Amino acid sequence: MTGLTIAAARTSDAVDAALAGALAAIVGAEHVLTEFEARRAYAHDRLPFANFRERFGKLAGVMPRLAVRPGSAAEVEAIVKLARREKVELIPFGNGSGVLGGAIPLHHEVMVDLRRLDRIVSINPHDAMVTVEAGMNGAVFEKALNEAGFTTGHLPQSIEISTVGGWAACRGGGQASSRYGKIEDMVLGLKAVLPDGSPLEIRPVARRSVGPSVRDLLVGSEGAFGIITELTLRLWRLPAEERGMVVAFPSLDAAWEAARRIMQAELRPTVVRIYDAVESADRTEGLEQFKSSPILAILVFSGAEPVVGAEQEAARRIIESLGGTLAPDGPFHHWKDNRYVAYSQKWQAAGYYNDTVEVTGNWSAIPGMYTAMAAAVRAIYPQIHFGAHWSHVYPEGACQYMTIRLPPMDEAEALPLHARLWEALQTLVLAHGGSIAHHHGVGLFRNPWIKAELGTAHEVLQSIKDALDPDNLMNPGKLGLRPAAGAVDVRHG
Ligand SMILES: Cc1cc2nc3c(=O)[nH]c(=O)nc-3n(C[C@H](O)[C@H](O)[C@H](O)COP(=O)(O)OP(=O)(O)OC[C@H]3O[C@@H](n4cnc5c(N)ncnc54)[C@H](O)[C@@H]3O)c2cc1C
């Protein structure tokens, strides 16, 4: 069974007044949201499938019972303790920008909206760390750091619509990941509230050798192992210089090889983006050089002289040895000016079935994986729009970020096609030894494939979940973990 129609939810659904009262005693009545329209805003995140369903008046999941907005870690603790006592299921909510349905209620859970935890606690330039509350908006946070001369280097496309806690909970990646790493490389310490209401603190320290990393149970936890209330992240000085390079490559193979060699030469580009022929064409229209060398790459080097110049020069030599040529910098500026724009919105609004799927592959797997995926999606729907880029590159491999888009059509036809596209892309990445997700997380939409990726490690996660959360109250049914009894099952079509 999938979720309710919105009209049915409006008439059938009752708010639990006693629970609302108990939560109001913790946070104040103005921070307990019980009205239909207020709760409706929490009934979805940015999962495209949920958007497709809502066009036809249906929810992907169900309405939350209510939403509560704590203003401190102590209030979060009190909410979780109350929930444990009363057996109430909770979903931590950052800003709802997740695209895998991680924040979608499946069993009328209570949403714990963390956006009132929105302060920078301290900036410590000497130890190069910043401590921030988990609900702070990403762009507001980064702007405040920039004004003080710093950056975390975590710059996701969704920076303006996401929270710092959401970044960590989803194990996200920003556009400068090739230099600064993903969020898991940045989190030094954190504070969280475990499912039984106990506070957990991982003190920020340069490195430790004290057993397995419990921090990493929370980084990527997607709300299932606790509520993150505070994070301490690495801090960097804002680079003195930033230099964009636009390159025309004769082939994707040459571009991938250049990226591999650049990363394995231990150069530290801030940004590397390689676009396939479909995505290159949009961005290089009218540029002569791309007629014979159709693959676009954008690289950014940053830092201070002489290092930045030397790194750029070493990269140029690698690029040219593979037939790449430097091109006018228009595409770099276009990318930079639009780096935080959500492109999918305009397609969704026009009735298209637009979705993105990001996976990780090692360099040896990427050429075969990309070719197999392009063929598979075109076999499912020959007129599909399919384009890919590789925008997080590492010495070992890269993230392959794909856009799939079906034209407007009836949902009865579109949703099964959409399900087959996901199935093809996720099973092919596993067949090529890669990971089903690079930075968007699992949410609920990747539930069908997480066990195939993690194997016994997924059983370990379930055992830890059972031990920490025996009543299964923290965001049940996400990360492929056991759902609540009677929860809706969001099927792909
Ligand atoms: C246009 C667009 C572009 C995007 N670009 C990127 C990108 O470049 N890089 C990237 O990594 N992602 C990207 N995303 C995905 C999304 O923005 C990220 O996953 C983001 O980290 C989610 O943050 P949020 O605060 O909105 O979390 P939410 O969507 O509210 O929640 C996501 C999950 O995390 C859990 N959660 C949230 N806060 C906490 C907390 N404090 N403690 C415990 N659990 C919590 C929720 O329960 C849920 O399971 C993009 C999304 C969109 C729509």
XYZ file of N, CA and C and ligand atoms in Angstrom, residues 45-47 90-104 111-112 114-115 134-136 154-159 161-175 182-183 192 218 221-231 339-345 356 392 401 438-441 443 474-475 478, ligand 1:
290
model
N 9.685 15.520 1.558
C 10.932 16.286 1.396
C 11.063 16.548 -0.101
N 12.262 16.470 -0.667
C 12.382 16.735 -2.103
C 12.549 15.454 -2.913
N 12.097 14.344 -2.354
C 12.116 13.093 -3.122
C 11.294 13.310 -4.396
N 9.583 9.302 16.078
C 10.087 10.646 15.762
C 10.853 10.634 14.441
N 10.809 11.752 13.733
C 11.696 11.944 12.572
C 12.426 13.276 12.749
N 13.754 13.265 12.867
C 14.475 14.539 12.868
C 14.317 15.202 11.499
N 14.137 16.509 11.515
C 13.904 17.247 10.269
C 14.873 18.413 10.202
N 15.678 18.474 9.117
C 16.613 19.583 8.930
C 15.926 20.699 8.171
N 15.962 20.611 6.847
C 15.202 21.581 6.052
C 14.434 20.891 4.933
N 14.374 19.571 4.968
C 13.567 18.844 3.981
C 14.115 18.907 2.564
N 15.421 19.087 2.411
C 15.982 19.134 1.044
C 16.462 17.763 0.582
N 16.353 16.767 1.429
C 16.779 15.416 1.051
C 15.992 14.928 -0.161
N 16.645 14.163 -1.015
C 15.996 13.725 -2.253
C 15.727 12.226 -2.284
N 15.878 11.563 -1.117
C 15.619 10.123 -1.059
C 14.476 9.773 -0.106
N 13.770 10.780 0.395
C 12.606 10.495 1.241
C 12.947 10.210 2.695
N 14.166 10.562 3.126
C 14.580 10.268 4.500
C 13.690 10.920 5.549
N 13.097 12.069 5.225
C 12.278 12.785 6.211
C 10.783 12.576 5.977
N 10.420 11.639 5.127
C 8.989 11.438 4.851
C 8.362 10.530 5.919
N 7.412 15.047 13.760
C 8.594 15.655 13.142
C 9.298 16.544 14.163
N 10.609 16.346 14.311
C 11.384 17.186 15.226
C 12.199 18.145 14.358
N 14.600 20.936 13.556
C 15.767 21.403 14.329
C 16.210 22.819 13.981
N 15.442 23.530 13.183
C 15.941 24.808 12.661
C 16.066 25.925 13.689
N 23.093 22.081 15.000
C 22.792 21.247 13.832
C 21.740 21.825 12.892
N 20.884 22.706 13.416
C 19.803 23.198 12.560
C 20.147 24.450 11.790
N 21.415 24.880 11.844
C 21.763 26.128 11.157
C 21.704 25.927 9.647
N 32.592 22.820 2.603
C 31.432 21.986 2.264
C 30.407 22.867 1.549
N 30.340 22.724 0.236
C 29.510 23.621 -0.562
C 28.565 22.819 -1.458
N 27.549 22.186 -0.863
C 26.615 21.430 -1.696
C 25.764 22.364 -2.543
N 25.267 21.840 -3.644
C 24.388 22.651 -4.505
C 23.179 23.135 -3.698
N 22.786 22.351 -2.700
C 21.618 22.680 -1.881
C 21.976 23.506 -0.653
N 23.118 24.179 -0.662
C 23.584 24.864 0.559
C 22.535 25.827 1.121
N 19.318 25.558 0.999
C 18.051 24.930 1.417
C 18.293 23.732 2.339
N 19.476 23.652 2.943
C 19.762 22.505 3.815
C 20.408 22.990 5.105
N 20.455 22.093 6.098
C 21.072 22.433 7.381
C 22.385 21.657 7.554
N 23.200 22.152 8.462
C 24.481 21.499 8.718
C 24.242 20.075 9.261
N 23.243 19.930 10.134
C 22.922 18.603 10.670
C 22.468 17.648 9.575
N 21.701 18.178 8.621
C 21.249 17.362 7.488
C 22.424 16.893 6.645
N 23.448 17.754 6.487
C 24.643 17.347 5.726
C 25.264 16.099 6.361
N 25.415 16.190 7.707
C 26.069 15.071 8.393
C 25.171 13.836 8.392
N 23.879 14.054 8.638
C 22.957 12.908 8.717
C 22.896 12.151 7.392
N 23.080 12.862 6.282
C 23.008 12.207 4.963
C 24.384 11.814 4.432
N 25.433 12.109 5.154
C 26.802 11.827 4.682
C 27.012 12.486 3.306
N 26.730 13.805 3.298
C 26.698 14.543 2.039
C 28.065 14.928 1.498
N 28.036 15.496 0.316
C 29.269 15.948 -0.340
C 29.042 17.294 -0.988
N 30.022 18.175 -0.900
C 29.914 19.484 -1.534
C 30.717 19.538 -2.817
N 30.581 20.676 -3.519
C 31.213 20.777 -4.838
C 32.739 20.848 -4.759
N 34.411 14.855 1.745
C 32.979 14.897 2.011
C 32.789 15.223 3.494
N 31.523 15.307 3.917
C 31.272 15.742 5.298
C 31.926 14.790 6.302
N 24.850 14.515 20.179
C 23.595 13.953 19.676
C 22.788 13.448 20.855
N 26.729 8.143 13.562
C 25.828 9.282 13.422
C 25.992 9.963 12.064
N 23.597 8.653 9.569
C 22.546 7.941 10.323
C 21.142 8.235 9.820
N 20.959 9.318 9.072
C 19.660 9.679 8.495
C 18.523 9.614 9.527
N 18.840 10.027 10.722
C 17.810 10.133 11.746
C 17.459 8.818 12.428
N 18.108 7.721 12.051
C 17.709 6.414 12.588
C 18.449 6.039 13.864
N 19.556 6.722 14.159
C 20.371 6.333 15.325
C 20.449 7.437 16.380
N 19.757 8.536 16.142
C 19.779 9.616 17.119
C 19.558 10.948 16.425
N 19.487 11.991 17.240
C 19.309 13.345 16.695
C 20.595 14.122 16.950
N 21.225 14.557 15.897
C 22.458 15.342 16.026
C 22.061 16.767 16.418
N 22.676 17.276 17.482
C 22.320 18.630 17.918
C 23.450 19.632 17.677
N 24.673 19.133 17.549
C 25.817 20.050 17.395
C 26.937 19.322 16.665
N 27.681 20.068 15.876
C 28.796 19.471 15.121
C 30.021 20.346 15.237
N 25.899 27.850 -9.363
C 26.265 26.618 -8.658
C 25.251 26.181 -7.609
N 24.412 27.091 -7.148
C 23.431 26.699 -6.125
C 21.991 26.686 -6.668
N 21.869 26.667 -7.987
C 20.524 26.659 -8.580
C 20.012 25.224 -8.669
N 18.743 25.028 -8.315
C 18.123 23.692 -8.411
C 17.477 23.556 -9.790
N 18.185 22.909 -10.709
C 17.711 22.827 -12.095
C 16.441 22.002 -12.239
N 16.297 21.000 -11.350
C 15.183 20.063 -11.555
C 13.811 20.735 -11.403
N 13.765 21.837 -10.631
C 12.469 22.457 -10.331
C 11.664 22.778 -11.584
N 17.466 12.529 -10.316
C 18.921 12.418 -10.404
C 19.369 11.212 -9.570
N 32.819 14.791 -8.341
C 33.558 14.575 -7.093
C 34.581 13.510 -7.462
N 27.143 11.307 -11.560
C 25.871 11.958 -11.218
C 25.018 12.012 -12.476
N 26.520 8.184 -3.528
C 27.746 8.927 -3.206
C 27.515 10.001 -2.145
N 26.387 10.750 -2.240
C 26.174 11.805 -1.237
C 24.709 12.101 -0.899
N 23.759 11.562 -1.626
C 22.352 11.860 -1.311
C 21.802 10.982 -0.192
N 22.491 9.896 0.112
C 22.015 9.003 1.169
C 21.053 7.947 0.629
N 17.734 7.232 2.498
C 16.345 7.587 2.763
C 15.486 6.346 2.749
N 12.964 5.805 16.209
C 13.693 6.873 15.509
C 13.682 6.618 14.013
N 12.924 7.406 13.315
C 12.828 7.356 11.852
C 12.795 5.918 11.324
N 13.771 3.640 7.464
C 14.724 4.281 6.561
C 16.022 3.477 6.595
C 18.538 20.938 -5.670
C 19.228 20.027 -4.710
C 20.603 19.914 -4.756
C 21.268 19.069 -3.865
N 22.622 19.053 -3.895
C 23.300 18.309 -2.992
C 24.714 18.319 -2.977
O 25.373 19.021 -3.759
N 25.334 17.549 -2.047
C 24.640 16.797 -1.141
O 25.271 16.129 -0.317
N 23.290 16.761 -1.157
C 22.608 17.499 -2.035
N 21.234 17.491 -2.035
C 20.500 16.649 -1.078
C 20.176 17.334 0.272
O 20.224 18.711 0.162
C 21.150 16.871 1.312
O 20.937 15.499 1.560
C 21.099 17.630 2.641
O 22.211 17.233 3.389
C 19.847 17.399 3.459
O 19.840 18.358 4.485
P 18.494 18.846 5.192
O 18.921 19.694 6.322
O 17.560 19.461 4.200
O 17.935 17.470 5.725
P 16.484 16.827 5.620
O 16.091 16.660 4.206
O 15.541 17.549 6.499
O 16.763 15.388 6.270
C 17.509 14.427 5.573
C 17.694 13.197 6.478
O 18.548 13.522 7.564
C 17.868 13.368 8.808
N 18.285 14.506 9.630
C 18.237 15.827 9.317
N 18.775 16.560 10.305
C 19.173 15.684 11.262
C 19.792 15.823 12.544
N 20.133 17.015 13.027
N 20.044 14.700 13.251
C 19.732 13.475 12.777
N 19.135 13.295 11.581
C 18.861 14.381 10.841
C 16.387 13.334 8.471
O 15.661 12.561 9.397
C 16.406 12.693 7.101
O 16.489 11.304 7.225
C 20.524 18.307 -2.918
C 19.142 18.427 -2.877
C 18.483 19.280 -3.755
C 16.995 19.397 -3.661
